[in-house]
Amino acid sequence: MSTELKNVEYGLEKIFEGAQDFLPLLGTDYVEFYVGNAKQAAHYYKTAFGFQSLAYAGLETGVRDRASYVLVQDKIRLVLTTALNSNSPIAEHVKKHGDGVKVIALWVEDARKAFEETTKRGAKPYMEPTVEKDEFGEVVRSGIHTYGDTVHVFVERKNYNGPFLPGYKEWKSEYHPSPVGLKYIDHMVGNVGWGEMNQWVKWYEDVMGFVNFLSFDDKQIHTEYSALMSKVMANGNGRIKFPINEPAEGKKKSQIEEYLDFYEGPGCQHIAVATDDIITTVTKLRERGVEFLSAPPHTYYEDVPKRLGKHVDIFKEDIQVLEKLGILIDADEEGYLLQIFTKPVEDRPTLFYEIIQRMGARGFGAGNFKALFESIEREQALRGTL
Ligand code: FE2
């Protein structure tokens, strides 16, 4: 497998200069999951991933049709929402997809303008601009549909100082497992159907003003058995990065196809969260029962100095420790990165997490694709879906 990144230009200024500024994004505001049992899912994210209780909405706060638990760790906010009756669109979503990401919410200065600019360019409306108020001020939200049943919600919160959003109350808990060092969302990956990647790349360009700054084709991303294609989309300031994957033909079933089969359509495949000390983070996550893909063979770690190239002198980590924890290493022109992938966090083989520590590198671990996908294929073989 080639690990060269063709058609790639590094240097952020250059990469993003083509991006349009009609949709300025300040960052990821929150990620909302529709799940079968939000109370238990919230406990899992606290216990296993070290999130803290932030806010709650449900019967006790006057909400009759759903319960939502909001969790926080540094800049990351997760919302876990469940339906309180079978007629709810939330229940329909869970019935079809299992637990999964419904909302990728983006923090904006002006949610009305974000709605207007994106729908004018062809986005399908999900939520008309809506003002929500409580004693802490007001929030304006609007939303558009993206791939599958996933949506983007634009959140304008400059006139709000409550715990999360109007309608939510502070969630006071006596249970505070320690954080594991997760800092912010580095990127979120969408899996789309056969032959649909370029249409979604164009949608992010046209509707959201994003640019395509990295591309990997099936010649680059393949193992002996399976393949996929991927293009990374980024907004103008580079804070929001959405790689888009589609399956490609191989001797056996692509992991993307497995996802599409079990999620019953396109959806969010993985959320990459950044840490600045991956060894400590992964050690804690493993102690708390988070399961990771198996480590590549020992020869992979023997090759690390070669892979680091000119960055070998700044490399501080102990390779033996990285090997013991199963952490992968990749390098590009500007530096290196360390990454590891969890197994899916629900029973369907769908959403999983990546933990990433960037030491200058801006890539996505292309040098690890082969080792990573062979590890995924070992899991697929166990599930009988390879
Ligand atoms: Fe990733």
mmCIF file of C-alpha atoms and ligand atoms in Angstrom:
data_model
loop_
_atom_site.group_PDB
_atom_site.id
_atom_site.type_symbol
_atom_site.label_atom_id
_atom_site.label_comp_id
_atom_site.label_asym_id
_atom_site.label_seq_id
_atom_site.Cartn_x
_atom_site.Cartn_y
_atom_site.Cartn_z
ATOM 1 C CA MET A 1 0.000 0.000 0.000
ATOM 2 C CA SER A 2 1.231 3.457 -0.813
ATOM 3 C CA THR A 3 1.320 5.861 2.053
ATOM 4 C CA GLU A 4 2.024 8.884 -0.072
ATOM 5 C CA LEU A 5 -0.544 11.635 0.026
ATOM 6 C CA LYS A 6 -1.034 12.622 -3.555
ATOM 7 C CA ASN A 7 -2.764 15.833 -4.590
ATOM 8 C CA VAL A 8 -2.090 17.201 -1.174
ATOM 9 C CA GLU A 9 -0.915 20.613 -0.265
ATOM 10 C CA TYR A 10 0.210 21.253 3.238
ATOM 11 C CA GLY A 11 0.310 24.639 4.940
ATOM 12 C CA LEU A 12 -3.037 25.644 6.386
ATOM 13 C CA GLU A 13 -3.051 29.152 4.902
ATOM 14 C CA LYS A 14 -2.798 27.615 1.490
ATOM 15 C CA ILE A 15 -5.201 24.773 2.171
ATOM 16 C CA PHE A 16 -8.039 26.908 3.380
ATOM 17 C CA GLU A 17 -7.663 30.028 1.307
ATOM 18 C CA GLY A 18 -10.225 28.673 -1.139
ATOM 19 C CA ALA A 19 -12.842 28.320 1.600
ATOM 20 C CA GLN A 20 -15.769 30.734 1.546
ATOM 21 C CA ASP A 21 -16.522 32.935 4.525
ATOM 22 C CA PHE A 22 -20.293 33.082 4.059
ATOM 23 C CA LEU A 23 -20.551 30.568 6.905
ATOM 24 C CA PRO A 24 -18.066 31.501 9.658
ATOM 25 C CA LEU A 25 -17.911 28.639 12.198
ATOM 26 C CA LEU A 26 -16.446 29.155 15.657
ATOM 27 C CA GLY A 27 -16.203 25.456 16.487
ATOM 28 C CA THR A 28 -18.222 22.351 17.314
ATOM 29 C CA ASP A 29 -20.960 23.322 19.786
ATOM 30 C CA TYR A 30 -22.251 19.873 20.746
ATOM 31 C CA VAL A 31 -22.886 16.399 19.384
ATOM 32 C CA GLU A 32 -26.305 14.894 20.101
ATOM 33 C CA PHE A 33 -26.900 11.159 20.029
ATOM 34 C CA TYR A 34 -30.294 9.490 19.832
ATOM 35 C CA VAL A 35 -30.042 6.429 22.051
ATOM 36 C CA GLY A 36 -32.246 3.695 23.507
ATOM 37 C CA ASN A 37 -31.519 4.541 27.141
ATOM 38 C CA ALA A 38 -29.958 7.950 27.738
ATOM 39 C CA LYS A 39 -29.634 7.526 31.495
ATOM 40 C CA GLN A 40 -27.449 4.440 31.097
ATOM 41 C CA ALA A 41 -25.512 5.860 28.126
ATOM 42 C CA ALA A 42 -24.682 8.948 30.209
ATOM 43 C CA HIS A 43 -23.340 6.719 32.962
ATOM 44 C CA TYR A 44 -21.123 4.925 30.426
ATOM 45 C CA TYR A 45 -19.665 8.173 29.073
ATOM 46 C CA LYS A 46 -18.973 9.390 32.620
ATOM 47 C CA THR A 47 -17.490 6.149 33.888
ATOM 48 C CA ALA A 48 -15.607 5.000 30.809
ATOM 49 C CA PHE A 49 -14.624 8.287 29.115
ATOM 50 C CA GLY A 50 -14.436 10.642 32.114
ATOM 51 C CA PHE A 51 -17.173 13.085 31.080
ATOM 52 C CA GLN A 52 -18.833 15.273 33.745
ATOM 53 C CA SER A 53 -22.540 15.950 34.289
ATOM 54 C CA LEU A 54 -23.555 19.359 32.907
ATOM 55 C CA ALA A 55 -27.285 19.686 32.192
ATOM 56 C CA TYR A 56 -30.516 17.718 31.961
ATOM 57 C CA ALA A 57 -33.933 18.074 30.334
ATOM 58 C CA GLY A 58 -36.825 15.666 30.846
ATOM 59 C CA LEU A 59 -40.052 15.087 32.743
ATOM 60 C CA GLU A 60 -38.714 16.853 35.850
ATOM 61 C CA THR A 61 -37.976 20.002 33.816
ATOM 62 C CA GLY A 62 -41.295 20.025 31.975
ATOM 63 C CA VAL A 63 -40.212 18.168 28.826
ATOM 64 C CA ARG A 64 -42.761 15.412 28.136
ATOM 65 C CA ASP A 65 -41.492 13.534 25.088
ATOM 66 C CA ARG A 66 -37.766 13.026 25.690
ATOM 67 C CA ALA A 67 -34.958 12.953 28.215
ATOM 68 C CA SER A 68 -31.567 14.489 27.445
ATOM 69 C CA TYR A 69 -28.360 14.312 29.464
ATOM 70 C CA VAL A 70 -25.576 16.766 28.633
ATOM 71 C CA LEU A 71 -21.986 15.815 29.424
ATOM 72 C CA VAL A 72 -18.824 17.864 29.217
ATOM 73 C CA GLN A 73 -15.076 17.314 29.120
ATOM 74 C CA ASP A 74 -12.968 20.394 28.366
ATOM 75 C CA LYS A 75 -14.402 21.773 25.072
ATOM 76 C CA ILE A 76 -16.423 18.655 24.209
ATOM 77 C CA ARG A 77 -20.169 18.605 24.886
ATOM 78 C CA LEU A 78 -22.201 15.450 24.257
ATOM 79 C CA VAL A 79 -25.995 15.253 24.501
ATOM 80 C CA LEU A 80 -27.614 11.839 24.981
ATOM 81 C CA THR A 81 -31.306 11.886 24.124
ATOM 82 C CA THR A 82 -33.924 9.165 24.373
ATOM 83 C CA ALA A 83 -37.638 9.078 23.475
ATOM 84 C CA LEU A 84 -40.289 8.775 26.164
ATOM 85 C CA ASN A 85 -42.881 7.287 23.808
ATOM 86 C CA SER A 86 -42.976 5.024 20.766
ATOM 87 C CA ASN A 87 -44.402 7.651 18.375
ATOM 88 C CA SER A 88 -41.414 9.932 18.758
ATOM 89 C CA PRO A 89 -39.113 10.569 15.767
ATOM 90 C CA ILE A 90 -36.316 9.855 18.262
ATOM 91 C CA ALA A 91 -37.711 6.347 18.792
ATOM 92 C CA GLU A 92 -37.981 5.888 14.996
ATOM 93 C CA HIS A 93 -34.360 6.969 14.610
ATOM 94 C CA VAL A 94 -33.186 4.485 17.242
ATOM 95 C CA LYS A 95 -35.330 1.701 15.783
ATOM 96 C CA LYS A 96 -33.724 2.172 12.369
ATOM 97 C CA HIS A 97 -30.142 3.095 13.220
ATOM 98 C CA GLY A 98 -29.542 1.890 16.749
ATOM 99 C CA ASP A 99 -27.749 4.398 18.963
ATOM 100 C CA GLY A 100 -26.059 7.008 16.786
ATOM 101 C CA VAL A 101 -25.218 10.625 16.090
ATOM 102 C CA LYS A 102 -28.244 12.720 15.096
ATOM 103 C CA VAL A 103 -26.931 16.292 15.464
ATOM 104 C CA ILE A 104 -23.498 17.727 14.711
ATOM 105 C CA ALA A 105 -24.055 21.214 16.137
ATOM 106 C CA LEU A 106 -21.837 24.088 15.014
ATOM 107 C CA TRP A 107 -21.202 27.243 17.019
ATOM 108 C CA VAL A 108 -21.916 30.407 14.993
ATOM 109 C CA GLU A 109 -22.165 34.158 15.507
ATOM 110 C CA ASP A 110 -25.445 34.381 13.623
ATOM 111 C CA ALA A 111 -27.750 31.349 13.350
ATOM 112 C CA ARG A 112 -30.299 33.193 11.167
ATOM 113 C CA LYS A 113 -27.640 34.083 8.616
ATOM 114 C CA ALA A 114 -26.167 30.555 8.724
ATOM 115 C CA PHE A 115 -29.629 29.177 7.877
ATOM 116 C CA GLU A 116 -30.236 31.702 5.151
ATOM 117 C CA GLU A 117 -26.832 31.271 3.474
ATOM 118 C CA THR A 118 -26.921 27.469 3.495
ATOM 119 C CA THR A 119 -30.555 26.988 2.468
ATOM 120 C CA LYS A 120 -30.084 29.579 -0.296
ATOM 121 C CA ARG A 121 -27.305 27.324 -1.591
ATOM 122 C CA GLY A 122 -29.460 24.223 -1.591
ATOM 123 C CA ALA A 123 -29.480 22.850 1.969
ATOM 124 C CA LYS A 124 -32.701 21.127 3.012
ATOM 125 C CA PRO A 125 -34.084 22.905 6.107
ATOM 126 C CA TYR A 126 -34.304 20.898 9.335
ATOM 127 C CA MET A 127 -35.098 23.698 11.812
ATOM 128 C CA GLU A 128 -36.178 27.244 10.960
ATOM 129 C CA PRO A 129 -34.320 29.870 13.041
ATOM 130 C CA THR A 130 -35.800 29.543 16.527
ATOM 131 C CA VAL A 131 -35.256 31.760 19.572
ATOM 132 C CA GLU A 132 -35.221 29.941 22.919
ATOM 133 C CA LYS A 133 -35.171 31.916 26.183
ATOM 134 C CA ASP A 134 -34.911 31.372 29.889
ATOM 135 C CA GLU A 135 -33.581 33.302 32.897
ATOM 136 C CA PHE A 136 -30.005 33.011 31.547
ATOM 137 C CA GLY A 137 -30.715 34.777 28.270
ATOM 138 C CA GLU A 138 -31.496 33.583 24.764
ATOM 139 C CA VAL A 139 -30.114 31.197 22.180
ATOM 140 C CA VAL A 140 -30.929 31.170 18.485
ATOM 141 C CA ARG A 141 -30.738 27.818 16.703
ATOM 142 C CA SER A 142 -31.402 26.727 13.130
ATOM 143 C CA GLY A 143 -30.614 23.521 11.280
ATOM 144 C CA ILE A 144 -30.128 21.768 7.947
ATOM 145 C CA HIS A 145 -30.042 18.139 6.830
ATOM 146 C CA THR A 146 -26.769 16.519 5.772
ATOM 147 C CA TYR A 147 -25.993 12.855 4.847
ATOM 148 C CA GLY A 148 -28.508 10.169 5.880
ATOM 149 C CA ASP A 149 -30.694 11.224 8.806
ATOM 150 C CA THR A 150 -27.875 13.346 10.272
ATOM 151 C CA VAL A 151 -28.326 17.107 10.687
ATOM 152 C CA HIS A 152 -26.255 20.207 11.368
ATOM 153 C CA VAL A 153 -27.691 22.622 13.915
ATOM 154 C CA PHE A 154 -26.273 26.164 14.051
ATOM 155 C CA VAL A 155 -26.085 27.535 17.598
ATOM 156 C CA GLU A 156 -25.827 31.255 18.370
ATOM 157 C CA ARG A 157 -25.212 31.639 22.089
ATOM 158 C CA LYS A 158 -23.611 35.078 22.477
ATOM 159 C CA ASN A 159 -26.573 36.279 24.581
ATOM 160 C CA TYR A 160 -26.683 33.236 26.853
ATOM 161 C CA ASN A 161 -24.857 32.268 30.026
ATOM 162 C CA GLY A 162 -26.811 29.227 31.273
ATOM 163 C CA PRO A 163 -25.372 25.725 31.696
ATOM 164 C CA PHE A 164 -26.312 24.551 28.167
ATOM 165 C CA LEU A 165 -29.475 25.677 26.353
ATOM 166 C CA PRO A 166 -32.806 27.145 27.494
ATOM 167 C CA GLY A 167 -35.012 24.315 28.734
ATOM 168 C CA TYR A 168 -32.091 22.496 30.335
ATOM 169 C CA LYS A 169 -31.386 22.613 34.054
ATOM 170 C CA GLU A 170 -28.014 22.206 35.660
ATOM 171 C CA TRP A 171 -27.442 18.495 36.329
ATOM 172 C CA LYS A 172 -26.111 18.154 39.841
ATOM 173 C CA SER A 173 -24.570 14.748 40.388
ATOM 174 C CA GLU A 174 -22.646 13.261 43.255
ATOM 175 C CA TYR A 175 -20.740 11.012 40.867
ATOM 176 C CA HIS A 176 -17.659 12.638 39.324
ATOM 177 C CA PRO A 177 -15.260 10.138 37.740
ATOM 178 C CA SER A 178 -12.003 11.910 36.901
ATOM 179 C CA PRO A 179 -11.529 13.217 33.336
ATOM 180 C CA VAL A 180 -9.141 11.304 31.062
ATOM 181 C CA GLY A 181 -7.701 14.321 29.229
ATOM 182 C CA LEU A 182 -10.038 14.584 26.228
ATOM 183 C CA LYS A 183 -9.787 18.202 25.000
ATOM 184 C CA TYR A 184 -11.791 18.918 21.845
ATOM 185 C CA ILE A 185 -13.238 17.275 18.736
ATOM 186 C CA ASP A 186 -10.532 17.062 16.077
ATOM 187 C CA HIS A 187 -12.741 15.687 13.291
ATOM 188 C CA MET A 188 -15.959 13.767 12.677
ATOM 189 C CA VAL A 189 -16.202 11.278 9.842
ATOM 190 C CA GLY A 190 -19.286 10.552 7.740
ATOM 191 C CA ASN A 191 -19.857 7.284 5.886
ATOM 192 C CA VAL A 192 -21.960 7.702 2.740
ATOM 193 C CA GLY A 193 -23.244 5.191 0.187
ATOM 194 C CA TRP A 194 -21.613 3.663 -2.879
ATOM 195 C CA GLY A 195 -20.540 6.356 -5.333
ATOM 196 C CA GLU A 196 -21.925 9.160 -3.156
ATOM 197 C CA MET A 197 -18.689 10.616 -1.774
ATOM 198 C CA ASN A 198 -18.163 13.211 -4.485
ATOM 199 C CA GLN A 199 -21.727 14.423 -4.308
ATOM 200 C CA TRP A 200 -21.306 15.062 -0.554
ATOM 201 C CA VAL A 201 -17.910 16.691 -1.143
ATOM 202 C CA LYS A 202 -19.638 19.045 -3.568
ATOM 203 C CA TRP A 203 -22.458 19.635 -1.063
ATOM 204 C CA TYR A 204 -19.964 20.704 1.637
ATOM 205 C CA GLU A 205 -18.227 22.946 -0.904
ATOM 206 C CA ASP A 206 -21.370 24.541 -2.325
ATOM 207 C CA VAL A 207 -23.637 24.700 0.722
ATOM 208 C CA MET A 208 -21.157 25.116 3.591
ATOM 209 C CA GLY A 209 -18.220 26.788 1.779
ATOM 210 C CA PHE A 210 -15.793 24.031 2.846
ATOM 211 C CA VAL A 211 -12.710 22.974 0.881
ATOM 212 C CA ASN A 212 -11.406 19.501 0.122
ATOM 213 C CA PHE A 213 -7.872 19.462 1.476
ATOM 214 C CA LEU A 214 -6.943 15.778 1.541
ATOM 215 C CA SER A 215 -8.021 12.893 -0.666
ATOM 216 C CA PHE A 216 -7.355 9.188 -0.421
ATOM 217 C CA ASP A 217 -8.453 6.785 -3.116
ATOM 218 C CA ASP A 218 -8.869 3.028 -3.048
ATOM 219 C CA LYS A 219 -5.312 2.573 -4.378
ATOM 220 C CA GLN A 220 -4.092 4.182 -1.172
ATOM 221 C CA ILE A 221 -6.673 2.883 1.291
ATOM 222 C CA HIS A 222 -6.848 -0.808 0.822
ATOM 223 C CA THR A 223 -5.719 -4.069 2.309
ATOM 224 C CA GLU A 224 -5.575 -7.480 0.697
ATOM 225 C CA TYR A 225 -9.345 -7.743 1.187
ATOM 226 C CA SER A 226 -11.139 -4.444 1.211
ATOM 227 C CA ALA A 227 -10.993 -0.794 0.269
ATOM 228 C CA LEU A 228 -12.533 2.613 0.788
ATOM 229 C CA MET A 229 -12.234 6.143 -0.518
ATOM 230 C CA SER A 230 -12.075 9.258 1.590
ATOM 231 C CA LYS A 231 -11.987 13.026 1.127
ATOM 232 C CA VAL A 232 -11.417 15.443 3.989
ATOM 233 C CA MET A 233 -13.530 18.610 4.012
ATOM 234 C CA ALA A 234 -12.597 21.599 6.177
ATOM 235 C CA ASN A 235 -14.092 25.002 6.858
ATOM 236 C CA GLY A 236 -12.261 28.296 6.397
ATOM 237 C CA ASN A 237 -10.527 28.460 9.778
ATOM 238 C CA GLY A 238 -9.783 24.715 9.808
ATOM 239 C CA ARG A 239 -11.569 24.139 13.128
ATOM 240 C CA ILE A 240 -14.186 21.901 11.557
ATOM 241 C CA LYS A 241 -12.958 18.868 9.633
ATOM 242 C CA PHE A 242 -15.326 16.309 8.144
ATOM 243 C CA PRO A 243 -13.753 13.412 6.243
ATOM 244 C CA ILE A 244 -16.330 11.695 3.991
ATOM 245 C CA ASN A 245 -15.899 7.975 3.243
ATOM 246 C CA GLU A 246 -17.521 5.699 0.697
ATOM 247 C CA PRO A 247 -16.981 1.961 0.249
ATOM 248 C CA ALA A 248 -14.890 0.642 -2.645
ATOM 249 C CA GLU A 249 -14.813 -2.769 -4.298
ATOM 250 C CA GLY A 250 -12.466 -5.340 -2.808
ATOM 251 C CA LYS A 251 -12.234 -9.114 -2.487
ATOM 252 C CA LYS A 252 -14.306 -8.927 0.679
ATOM 253 C CA LYS A 253 -16.745 -6.515 2.308
ATOM 254 C CA SER A 254 -15.519 -2.985 2.989
ATOM 255 C CA GLN A 255 -15.792 -1.824 6.594
ATOM 256 C CA ILE A 256 -17.810 1.113 5.208
ATOM 257 C CA GLU A 257 -20.308 -1.291 3.679
ATOM 258 C CA GLU A 258 -20.571 -3.115 7.000
ATOM 259 C CA TYR A 259 -21.350 0.214 8.672
ATOM 260 C CA LEU A 260 -23.987 1.110 6.036
ATOM 261 C CA ASP A 261 -25.631 -2.316 6.448
ATOM 262 C CA PHE A 262 -25.886 -2.057 10.221
ATOM 263 C CA TYR A 263 -26.658 1.664 10.493
ATOM 264 C CA GLU A 264 -29.134 1.157 7.638
ATOM 265 C CA GLY A 265 -27.808 4.130 5.747
ATOM 266 C CA PRO A 266 -25.216 6.885 5.852
ATOM 267 C CA GLY A 267 -24.164 8.322 9.208
ATOM 268 C CA CYS A 268 -21.352 9.392 11.477
ATOM 269 C CA GLN A 269 -18.668 6.694 11.557
ATOM 270 C CA HIS A 270 -16.244 8.040 14.119
ATOM 271 C CA ILE A 271 -15.529 11.007 16.330
ATOM 272 C CA ALA A 272 -11.855 11.856 16.792
ATOM 273 C CA VAL A 273 -11.086 13.537 20.092
ATOM 274 C CA ALA A 274 -7.803 15.252 20.830
ATOM 275 C CA THR A 275 -5.618 14.796 23.888
ATOM 276 C CA ASP A 276 -2.211 16.273 24.598
ATOM 277 C CA ASP A 277 -1.064 13.135 26.450
ATOM 278 C CA ILE A 278 -2.319 10.062 24.635
ATOM 279 C CA ILE A 279 -0.366 7.628 26.828
ATOM 280 C CA THR A 280 -2.102 8.818 30.009
ATOM 281 C CA THR A 281 -5.486 9.111 28.273
ATOM 282 C CA VAL A 282 -5.386 5.618 26.769
ATOM 283 C CA THR A 283 -4.017 4.067 29.968
ATOM 284 C CA LYS A 284 -6.990 5.515 31.893
ATOM 285 C CA LEU A 285 -9.525 4.551 29.214
ATOM 286 C CA ARG A 286 -8.260 0.961 29.193
ATOM 287 C CA GLU A 287 -8.455 0.792 33.008
ATOM 288 C CA ARG A 288 -12.082 1.915 32.769
ATOM 289 C CA GLY A 289 -13.019 -0.785 30.285
ATOM 290 C CA VAL A 290 -12.878 1.049 26.940
ATOM 291 C CA GLU A 291 -11.993 -1.516 24.280
ATOM 292 C CA PHE A 292 -9.545 -0.650 21.515
ATOM 293 C CA LEU A 293 -8.690 -2.317 18.224
ATOM 294 C CA SER A 294 -5.827 -4.752 18.637
ATOM 295 C CA ALA A 295 -2.261 -3.515 18.230
ATOM 296 C CA PRO A 296 -0.455 -4.069 14.930
ATOM 297 C CA PRO A 297 2.360 -6.655 14.861
ATOM 298 C CA HIS A 298 5.725 -5.965 16.521
ATOM 299 C CA THR A 299 7.369 -5.217 13.156
ATOM 300 C CA TYR A 300 5.145 -2.122 12.888
ATOM 301 C CA TYR A 301 6.865 -0.692 15.975
ATOM 302 C CA GLU A 302 10.343 -1.646 14.719
ATOM 303 C CA ASP A 303 9.651 0.589 11.722
ATOM 304 C CA VAL A 304 8.617 3.636 13.769
ATOM 305 C CA PRO A 305 11.992 5.486 13.632
ATOM 306 C CA LYS A 306 11.969 5.106 9.820
ATOM 307 C CA ARG A 307 8.402 6.309 9.636
ATOM 308 C CA LEU A 308 9.185 9.380 11.762
ATOM 309 C CA GLY A 309 11.895 10.426 9.317
ATOM 310 C CA LYS A 310 13.193 13.899 10.118
ATOM 311 C CA HIS A 311 10.904 14.152 13.160
ATOM 312 C CA VAL A 312 12.705 11.342 15.004
ATOM 313 C CA ASP A 313 14.641 13.864 17.099
ATOM 314 C CA ILE A 314 11.541 15.525 18.533
ATOM 315 C CA PHE A 315 9.808 12.208 19.240
ATOM 316 C CA LYS A 316 9.513 11.930 23.027
ATOM 317 C CA GLU A 317 7.335 8.887 23.600
ATOM 318 C CA ASP A 318 8.609 5.449 24.611
ATOM 319 C CA ILE A 319 7.896 3.120 21.670
ATOM 320 C CA GLN A 320 7.563 0.120 23.994
ATOM 321 C CA VAL A 321 4.805 1.896 25.923
ATOM 322 C CA LEU A 322 3.033 2.830 22.696
ATOM 323 C CA GLU A 323 3.233 -0.804 21.578
ATOM 324 C CA LYS A 324 1.903 -2.085 24.893
ATOM 325 C CA LEU A 325 -1.078 0.277 24.599
ATOM 326 C CA GLY A 326 -1.585 -0.361 20.850
ATOM 327 C CA ILE A 327 -1.109 3.308 19.891
ATOM 328 C CA LEU A 328 -0.288 4.003 16.224
ATOM 329 C CA ILE A 329 2.291 6.511 14.980
ATOM 330 C CA ASP A 330 2.339 8.431 11.708
ATOM 331 C CA ALA A 331 4.299 11.402 10.369
ATOM 332 C CA ASP A 332 3.929 13.956 7.618
ATOM 333 C CA GLU A 333 5.889 16.966 6.428
ATOM 334 C CA GLU A 334 5.106 19.053 9.491
ATOM 335 C CA GLY A 335 5.328 16.657 12.387
ATOM 336 C CA TYR A 336 3.969 13.392 13.747
ATOM 337 C CA LEU A 337 0.743 12.172 15.286
ATOM 338 C CA LEU A 338 -0.274 9.408 17.659
ATOM 339 C CA GLN A 339 -3.690 7.765 17.338
ATOM 340 C CA ILE A 340 -5.760 4.795 18.423
ATOM 341 C CA PHE A 341 -9.274 3.598 17.607
ATOM 342 C CA THR A 342 -11.874 2.081 19.926
ATOM 343 C CA LYS A 343 -14.093 -0.819 18.979
ATOM 344 C CA PRO A 344 -17.673 0.269 18.195
ATOM 345 C CA VAL A 345 -19.330 1.605 21.366
ATOM 346 C CA GLU A 346 -22.713 0.003 20.703
ATOM 347 C CA ASP A 347 -23.788 -3.526 19.716
ATOM 348 C CA ARG A 348 -24.214 -2.705 16.051
ATOM 349 C CA PRO A 349 -20.756 -2.298 14.445
ATOM 350 C CA THR A 350 -21.302 1.403 13.764
ATOM 351 C CA LEU A 351 -19.938 4.431 15.680
ATOM 352 C CA PHE A 352 -16.478 4.316 17.259
ATOM 353 C CA TYR A 353 -13.973 6.819 18.660
ATOM 354 C CA GLU A 354 -10.466 7.835 17.714
ATOM 355 C CA ILE A 355 -8.096 9.330 20.279
ATOM 356 C CA ILE A 356 -5.497 11.550 18.603
ATOM 357 C CA GLN A 357 -2.480 13.536 19.755
ATOM 358 C CA ARG A 358 -1.072 15.844 17.111
ATOM 359 C CA MET A 359 2.600 16.746 17.365
ATOM 360 C CA GLY A 360 2.590 19.127 14.407
ATOM 361 C CA ALA A 361 1.117 16.696 11.886
ATOM 362 C CA ARG A 362 -2.076 17.777 10.132
ATOM 363 C CA GLY A 363 -2.851 14.522 8.359
ATOM 364 C CA PHE A 364 -5.159 11.712 9.382
ATOM 365 C CA GLY A 365 -2.757 8.813 9.842
ATOM 366 C CA ALA A 366 -2.619 7.623 6.234
ATOM 367 C CA GLY A 367 0.530 5.667 7.074
ATOM 368 C CA ASN A 368 -1.569 3.666 9.532
ATOM 369 C CA PHE A 369 -4.464 2.833 7.251
ATOM 370 C CA LYS A 370 -3.174 -0.609 6.356
ATOM 371 C CA ALA A 371 -2.379 -1.638 9.942
ATOM 372 C CA LEU A 372 -5.651 -0.141 11.145
ATOM 373 C CA PHE A 373 -7.843 -1.751 8.516
ATOM 374 C CA GLU A 374 -6.264 -5.152 9.015
ATOM 375 C CA SER A 375 -7.168 -4.819 12.661
ATOM 376 C CA ILE A 376 -10.754 -3.841 11.749
ATOM 377 C CA GLU A 377 -10.943 -6.813 9.391
ATOM 378 C CA ARG A 378 -9.968 -9.183 12.211
ATOM 379 C CA GLU A 379 -12.993 -7.821 14.097
ATOM 380 C CA GLN A 380 -15.213 -8.066 11.007
ATOM 381 C CA ALA A 381 -14.175 -11.710 10.579
ATOM 382 C CA LEU A 382 -15.266 -12.396 14.177
ATOM 383 C CA ARG A 383 -18.634 -10.771 13.423
ATOM 384 C CA GLY A 384 -19.028 -12.788 10.221
ATOM 385 C CA THR A 385 -19.289 -9.589 8.156
ATOM 386 C CA LEU A 386 -16.015 -9.576 6.221
HETATM 387 FE FE FE2 B 1 -10.119 9.803 12.006
#
